[in-house]
Amino acid sequence: MILGTIPTRLVGAGVAEREEARVRRGTNLPWVGDYNQAVVLDGVRRHPGTSRTDLALATGLTLQTVSNIVRRLLERGLVAEGEPLSRNGSRVGGKPRTALAVRSGAALAVGVQFEREHVDAVLLDLSGEVLAADREPLPDLPGSRERAVEVAVTHATGVVRRLIDTCGSPDAVLGVGVAVPGPLDFAGPVRSSAINLPGWRGVAIADMLAASTGLPVLVENDATAAAVGDLWRSRRVGRSFLYVHVGAGIGGGVVVRDEVLRGESGNAGEIGHVVVEPDGPACSCGAGGCLEAVAAPAAVVRRYAERVGVAAARRAGLRLAERSVLDDHDRLGVRAAAGDEAAGQELQTAARAIGRVVLGVVNVVDVSEVVLGGSGLRHAGERIRDAVRAALGVAMTREVHPVEVRFSDAGEQAGALGAASAVLHEALSSTWVGVHVPAREIVISPVAPVH
Ligand SMILES: [Zn+2]
């Protein structure tokens, strides 16, 4: 991919405020009109207030091509024109430049994230803003794993309908994105066998939700979804990063130069199943000593209880139940801060293990950012961030480029937000053209090309 660097303007920013924007390059070959449309729309979306002239400079397309595409995007209601821009108060080439922006309500998507205890859902607009969000608790169904999936889908359908009802323009909803823990199977009907969700074995989740909501459904591994969300809502292009999700399990999403790495079957980035202790504890995936079995909240809580004894752990405020793992993990974070050495050491062991695996991945895929997210970071986030930073001190590329380590700004709904972003990304972004990805959707129609 070739990048161009040119100045664009912000809406209402006046003459003085400019920023260097890096925008994808287009091509003037006639048969790639759909690609060019995606490039132009992506440029407008990432840089509200940009002009046709700026877009032409940034994309390498002729001003005429950009103008034609913008005219049709205006006709279709995807883009709107704002105030005329002027440079130093004068007209440029006799014709005022006009600020362009996407019409944020023109395309919407719902994102759904399945967790053990609840379903999260968000309604996202074209500009990346969350219009509405909801969380539906799931009932505990001990001994009825078969019904667990059915009940989860029923609850998810309810929350999707509620969100769409609130938006006032149901026709603008392009589809539903679903974030689930891996592994996934994209061959045939998209199936999820989420090892961290009870009863999920070969669940044809896309078919089920498409039938119950009447909408196209796209399925994404939860950490990959979170990575797509971070990518979609970013103004920069050409990013390479690893998204590390620490929730009930540990997962990863890899983005290299804006391309989302999904692998052969949609399961790329499963950093939770990198072996860190060859003789370590059994993992839910069937192997032993995986990062998840050593460093996920459940592992930290279990080791603490083994170390101090179950009675002492309960006195320390831990409930030690399957559904209380994240709360117990939070409790250990609070206790560690208050001086509980055992809690601090177990959390540190986990943080160091995460750091080691992140170092390995960074060395393999050469990224310049590590983004941390998930509910396992509520009280352990800074410790994990610091351990990752320390581990990256010996990264192969340390003298070539820095690797920034930061927290995701998407909060605990990163998966849902990412799944909704994936729908918009699939339908509208310039990266969907020409990139072979596994078919993971029940047809999210791309916005029709301009010819
Ligand atoms: Zn494993």
PDB file of N, CA, C and O and ligand atoms in Angstrom, residues 272-273 283-287 290 292, ligand 1:
ATOM      1  N   GLY A 272      -3.794 -16.532  23.708  1.00  0.00           N
ATOM      2  CA  GLY A 272      -4.070 -17.225  24.967  1.00  0.00           C
ATOM      3  C   GLY A 272      -3.629 -18.675  24.947  1.00  0.00           C
ATOM      4  O   GLY A 272      -3.509 -19.307  25.994  1.00  0.00           O
ATOM      5  N   HIS A 273      -3.378 -19.189  23.745  1.00  0.00           N
ATOM      6  CA  HIS A 273      -3.010 -20.606  23.648  1.00  0.00           C
ATOM      7  C   HIS A 273      -1.578 -20.794  23.174  1.00  0.00           C
ATOM      8  O   HIS A 273      -1.243 -21.807  22.545  1.00  0.00           O
ATOM      9  N   CYS A 283      -5.221 -26.645  30.052  1.00  0.00           N
ATOM     10  CA  CYS A 283      -5.960 -25.512  29.491  1.00  0.00           C
ATOM     11  C   CYS A 283      -7.285 -26.004  28.919  1.00  0.00           C
ATOM     12  O   CYS A 283      -7.406 -27.165  28.523  1.00  0.00           O
ATOM     13  N   SER A 284      -8.246 -25.090  28.838  1.00  0.00           N
ATOM     14  CA  SER A 284      -9.563 -25.456  28.302  1.00  0.00           C
ATOM     15  C   SER A 284      -9.487 -25.908  26.853  1.00  0.00           C
ATOM     16  O   SER A 284     -10.384 -26.576  26.349  1.00  0.00           O
ATOM     17  N   CYS A 285      -8.388 -25.575  26.153  1.00  0.00           N
ATOM     18  CA  CYS A 285      -8.264 -25.970  24.744  1.00  0.00           C
ATOM     19  C   CYS A 285      -7.790 -27.412  24.605  1.00  0.00           C
ATOM     20  O   CYS A 285      -7.769 -27.958  23.510  1.00  0.00           O
ATOM     21  N   GLY A 286      -7.385 -28.022  25.715  1.00  0.00           N
ATOM     22  CA  GLY A 286      -6.922 -29.404  25.658  1.00  0.00           C
ATOM     23  C   GLY A 286      -5.415 -29.522  25.788  1.00  0.00           C
ATOM     24  O   GLY A 286      -4.902 -30.612  26.044  1.00  0.00           O
ATOM     25  N   ALA A 287      -4.707 -28.431  25.608  1.00  0.00           N
ATOM     26  CA  ALA A 287      -3.255 -28.442  25.789  1.00  0.00           C
ATOM     27  C   ALA A 287      -2.938 -28.121  27.263  1.00  0.00           C
ATOM     28  O   ALA A 287      -3.844 -28.029  28.098  1.00  0.00           O
ATOM     29  N   CYS A 290      -0.838 -23.253  28.666  1.00  0.00           N
ATOM     30  CA  CYS A 290      -1.112 -22.096  27.786  1.00  0.00           C
ATOM     31  C   CYS A 290      -1.136 -20.801  28.615  1.00  0.00           C
ATOM     32  O   CYS A 290      -1.404 -20.823  29.822  1.00  0.00           O
ATOM     33  N   GLU A 292      -3.393 -18.638  28.723  1.00  0.00           N
ATOM     34  CA  GLU A 292      -4.707 -18.491  29.363  1.00  0.00           C
ATOM     35  C   GLU A 292      -4.796 -19.306  30.659  1.00  0.00           C
ATOM     36  O   GLU A 292      -5.396 -18.868  31.640  1.00  0.00           O
TER      37      GLU A 292
HETATM   38 ZN    ZN B   1      -4.911 -23.500  25.551  1.00  0.00          ZN
END
